[in-house]
Amino acid sequence: MNINTEAPEIDERPLHEIDASDPQIYLEDRWQPVFRRLRRDAPVHFHESSPTGPYWSVSSHALIKAVDTQHDVFSSADGISIAETPPEDELKDTDVVIENFIAMDPPGHDQQRATVAPSVAPSNLANFEPLIRERVEDILDHLPVGETFDWVDAVSVELTARMLATLFDFPYEDRRKLIHWSDITTSTPELTGGELIDQHQRKEDLMECAQVFVQLWQERAAADPKFDLISMLAHGKDTKEMIQQPMLFLGNILLLIVGGNDTTRNSISGGVLALNQFPDQYDKLQANPGLIPNMVSEMVRWQTPVIHMRRRAMRDIELGGKTIREGDKVVMWYLSGNRDETVYTQPDKMIVDRPNARSHVAFGYGIHRCMGNRLAEMQLRVLWEEIGKRFKRVEVVGDVKRNANNFIRGINTLPVQLHPV
Ligand code: HEM
């Protein structure tokens, strides 16, 4: 199996030619030398021409945290991915403009987050854990031992679909619809670098998603409050009118679906891949299963499923010796921060007992720090506890297929074989 190593030609190219937003480098898993160069020579770097316009690239661990904590200067209100939201008079009929609290600043952000957050707080998660374990056991007990199969579809996607259906109390038999809606939300040409999916169909499907959730909302609003996410929104003091603003409603639903889907799914797949690339770590884990909670943080660092978040400068500001001007677009490359050699020794290696694994920025930092981080960690911990009881090795036996996407670091296919204990 190939681990991407040095690529000398990147070091010799003029800096202005280095564009970390090129989706191809994620498809081919050759982003490492790009970010290594940026961290070394220009941790705050202005990229004048990219397919999504000019932007500042922030690539070191410390400076990413500096941007993420100054939400009064670096606004999220204008969108959180490098892709531009087109101005209203330039909208195509296939564009779906959605609003949600990840793309808001205080006070709107804080109010909406506060309403939904209790559903994934540690106290509520304790209620979810037995159900999640049961669903994990069921998946693992039905895997085809002795055959080659795709881990992504059979485990990563299936488990996250079950988890999301649990969170929303969504009709269980339709759970794969949640995955489909999440996938098409992040499949815009700006992120994938091309018209890979039919944008008319995408819009139609997102409208179906809105309809299904409006109906669920109405049912939950009419019933007593419960602890699923829809019921919490429908009964929350600050969110119960949200249904009057359809794009805000759709946006927040999609935020929770995407937030809980692509991210957890790819941490699950990335973890299996990492243990195969570094078999010494598999041995360490088997000798000491108590390392699982730390390993979970390390897997999230290593995979970094959300590659970047974007902000807009609300005034001129100095950052890393450069002057960012009011109105400039600023991209925090979490994937790069998590490979920062001044913070992590052997940053490209997954080390299950890495002492500072939890310091990663894969969940962001500051007021937007991932709301579902404890839920994600709990799922991954339960999964690896149950894998360890059943299998000595989950062996990767074929080619890994990845996403051409500069926002979600996705693994589409991971052929594996199981070796029972
Ligand atoms: C390994 C799994 C996950 C990763 C890597 C991840 C990553 C992130 C990142 C990078 C952010 C933005 C942080 C920032 O701007 O500073 C975020 C926000 C968010 N995530 Fe996650 N996430 C994960 C799992 C989940 C799950 C399971 C949920 C489900 C509830 C979730 C829901 C959210 C929400 C609602 C936000 C918006 C928070 C805000 O704006 O205040 N995430 N996540």
PDB file of C-alpha atoms and ligand atoms in Angstrom, residues 68 76 80 101-104 109 113 116 119-120 163-164 167 229 255-261 263-265 267 300 304-306 308-309 311 332 334 360-373 375-377 379-380, ligand 1:
ATOM      1  CA  ASP A  68     -11.512  30.182  14.511  1.00  0.00           C
ATOM      2  CA  SER A  76     -19.351  32.647   9.099  1.00  0.00           C
ATOM      3  CA  ILE A  80     -18.552  28.108   5.430  1.00  0.00           C
ATOM      4  CA  PHE A 101     -26.532  28.074  12.322  1.00  0.00           C
ATOM      5  CA  ILE A 102     -23.100  26.877  11.242  1.00  0.00           C
ATOM      6  CA  ALA A 103     -23.299  29.748   8.734  1.00  0.00           C
ATOM      7  CA  MET A 104     -24.421  32.358  11.254  1.00  0.00           C
ATOM      8  CA  HIS A 109     -25.933  31.187  15.994  1.00  0.00           C
ATOM      9  CA  ARG A 113     -27.169  25.998  18.779  1.00  0.00           C
ATOM     10  CA  VAL A 116     -30.367  21.699  19.678  1.00  0.00           C
ATOM     11  CA  SER A 119     -29.794  16.366  22.342  1.00  0.00           C
ATOM     12  CA  VAL A 120     -26.127  15.450  21.925  1.00  0.00           C
ATOM     13  CA  MET A 163     -27.272   6.511  14.067  1.00  0.00           C
ATOM     14  CA  LEU A 164     -28.921   9.382  12.174  1.00  0.00           C
ATOM     15  CA  LEU A 167     -31.129  10.928  16.350  1.00  0.00           C
ATOM     16  CA  LEU A 229     -33.636  16.493  17.186  1.00  0.00           C
ATOM     17  CA  LEU A 255     -26.623  20.613   8.762  1.00  0.00           C
ATOM     18  CA  LEU A 256     -27.467  17.915  11.268  1.00  0.00           C
ATOM     19  CA  ILE A 257     -27.587  15.216   8.595  1.00  0.00           C
ATOM     20  CA  VAL A 258     -24.332  16.239   6.904  1.00  0.00           C
ATOM     21  CA  GLY A 259     -22.725  16.993  10.267  1.00  0.00           C
ATOM     22  CA  GLY A 260     -23.441  13.498  11.492  1.00  0.00           C
ATOM     23  CA  ASN A 261     -22.986  11.587   8.257  1.00  0.00           C
ATOM     24  CA  THR A 263     -17.807  12.989   9.015  1.00  0.00           C
ATOM     25  CA  THR A 264     -18.447   9.903  11.116  1.00  0.00           C
ATOM     26  CA  ARG A 265     -18.597   7.665   8.057  1.00  0.00           C
ATOM     27  CA  SER A 267     -13.642   8.503  10.327  1.00  0.00           C
ATOM     28  CA  VAL A 300     -10.226  11.662  13.707  1.00  0.00           C
ATOM     29  CA  THR A 304      -9.771  14.920   9.283  1.00  0.00           C
ATOM     30  CA  PRO A 305     -13.071  14.360   7.454  1.00  0.00           C
ATOM     31  CA  VAL A 306     -13.827  18.100   7.151  1.00  0.00           C
ATOM     32  CA  HIS A 308     -11.647  23.146   5.582  1.00  0.00           C
ATOM     33  CA  MET A 309     -13.962  25.822   6.919  1.00  0.00           C
ATOM     34  CA  ARG A 311     -14.692  32.763   6.930  1.00  0.00           C
ATOM     35  CA  MET A 332      -8.757  27.341   7.459  1.00  0.00           C
ATOM     36  CA  TYR A 334      -7.945  21.743   9.219  1.00  0.00           C
ATOM     37  CA  HIS A 360      -6.510  18.122  16.899  1.00  0.00           C
ATOM     38  CA  VAL A 361      -8.581  20.731  15.058  1.00  0.00           C
ATOM     39  CA  ALA A 362     -10.709  18.256  13.085  1.00  0.00           C
ATOM     40  CA  PHE A 363     -13.751  19.394  15.120  1.00  0.00           C
ATOM     41  CA  GLY A 364     -12.811  23.058  14.631  1.00  0.00           C
ATOM     42  CA  TYR A 365     -12.158  25.432  17.487  1.00  0.00           C
ATOM     43  CA  GLY A 366     -14.157  28.307  18.972  1.00  0.00           C
ATOM     44  CA  ILE A 367     -17.903  28.914  19.052  1.00  0.00           C
ATOM     45  CA  HIS A 368     -18.636  26.686  16.048  1.00  0.00           C
ATOM     46  CA  ARG A 369     -16.642  23.729  17.420  1.00  0.00           C
ATOM     47  CA  CYS A 370     -18.454  20.584  16.365  1.00  0.00           C
ATOM     48  CA  MET A 371     -21.665  20.139  18.284  1.00  0.00           C
ATOM     49  CA  GLY A 372     -21.694  16.376  17.707  1.00  0.00           C
ATOM     50  CA  ASN A 373     -18.105  15.639  18.713  1.00  0.00           C
ATOM     51  CA  LEU A 375     -21.556  11.567  19.803  1.00  0.00           C
ATOM     52  CA  ALA A 376     -19.041  10.875  17.046  1.00  0.00           C
ATOM     53  CA  GLU A 377     -16.402   9.773  19.559  1.00  0.00           C
ATOM     54  CA  GLN A 379     -19.864   5.797  18.113  1.00  0.00           C
ATOM     55  CA  LEU A 380     -16.277   5.238  17.080  1.00  0.00           C
TER      56      LEU A 380
HETATM   57  C1  HEM B   1     -15.803  12.679  13.330  1.00  0.00           C
HETATM   58  C2  HEM B   1     -16.950  13.273  13.187  1.00  0.00           C
HETATM   59  C3  HEM B   1     -17.134  14.774  13.000  1.00  0.00           C
HETATM   60  C4  HEM B   1     -16.264  15.730  12.563  1.00  0.00           C
HETATM   61  C5  HEM B   1     -14.810  15.559  12.151  1.00  0.00           C
HETATM   62  C6  HEM B   1     -16.967  17.001  12.568  1.00  0.00           C
HETATM   63  C7  HEM B   1     -16.403  18.220  12.202  1.00  0.00           C
HETATM   64  C8  HEM B   1     -17.019  19.453  12.352  1.00  0.00           C
HETATM   65  C9  HEM B   1     -16.404  20.720  12.053  1.00  0.00           C
HETATM   66  C10 HEM B   1     -15.012  20.917  11.504  1.00  0.00           C
HETATM   67  C11 HEM B   1     -17.300  21.709  12.362  1.00  0.00           C
HETATM   68  C12 HEM B   1     -17.090  23.216  12.209  1.00  0.00           C
HETATM   69  C13 HEM B   1     -16.222  23.743  13.311  1.00  0.00           C
HETATM   70  C14 HEM B   1     -15.840  25.195  13.212  1.00  0.00           C
HETATM   71  O1  HEM B   1     -16.299  25.916  12.316  1.00  0.00           O
HETATM   72  O2  HEM B   1     -15.066  25.634  14.088  1.00  0.00           O
HETATM   73  C15 HEM B   1     -18.493  21.032  12.832  1.00  0.00           C
HETATM   74  C16 HEM B   1     -19.629  21.672  13.222  1.00  0.00           C
HETATM   75  C17 HEM B   1     -20.805  21.009  13.496  1.00  0.00           C
HETATM   76  N1  HEM B   1     -21.013  19.648  13.604  1.00  0.00           N
HETATM   77 FE1  HEM B   1     -19.622  18.230  13.400  1.00  0.00          FE
HETATM   78  N2  HEM B   1     -18.257  16.780  12.991  1.00  0.00           N
HETATM   79  C18 HEM B   1     -18.407  15.435  13.271  1.00  0.00           C
HETATM   80  C19 HEM B   1     -19.555  14.806  13.730  1.00  0.00           C
HETATM   81  C20 HEM B   1     -20.756  15.419  13.945  1.00  0.00           C
HETATM   82  C21 HEM B   1     -21.966  14.739  14.348  1.00  0.00           C
HETATM   83  C22 HEM B   1     -22.118  13.260  14.651  1.00  0.00           C
HETATM   84  C23 HEM B   1     -22.938  15.690  14.391  1.00  0.00           C
HETATM   85  C24 HEM B   1     -24.387  15.416  14.725  1.00  0.00           C
HETATM   86  C25 HEM B   1     -25.107  15.944  15.543  1.00  0.00           C
HETATM   87  C26 HEM B   1     -22.325  16.973  14.066  1.00  0.00           C
HETATM   88  C27 HEM B   1     -22.960  18.207  14.022  1.00  0.00           C
HETATM   89  C28 HEM B   1     -22.339  19.423  13.867  1.00  0.00           C
HETATM   90  C29 HEM B   1     -23.017  20.705  13.954  1.00  0.00           C
HETATM   91  C30 HEM B   1     -24.495  20.906  14.229  1.00  0.00           C
HETATM   92  C31 HEM B   1     -22.065  21.702  13.735  1.00  0.00           C
HETATM   93  C32 HEM B   1     -22.271  23.221  13.733  1.00  0.00           C
HETATM   94  C33 HEM B   1     -21.813  23.796  15.045  1.00  0.00           C
HETATM   95  C34 HEM B   1     -21.889  25.314  15.122  1.00  0.00           C
HETATM   96  O3  HEM B   1     -21.884  25.986  14.098  1.00  0.00           O
HETATM   97  O4  HEM B   1     -21.981  25.827  16.240  1.00  0.00           O
HETATM   98  N3  HEM B   1     -21.009  16.753  13.785  1.00  0.00           N
HETATM   99  N4  HEM B   1     -18.289  19.666  12.826  1.00  0.00           N
END
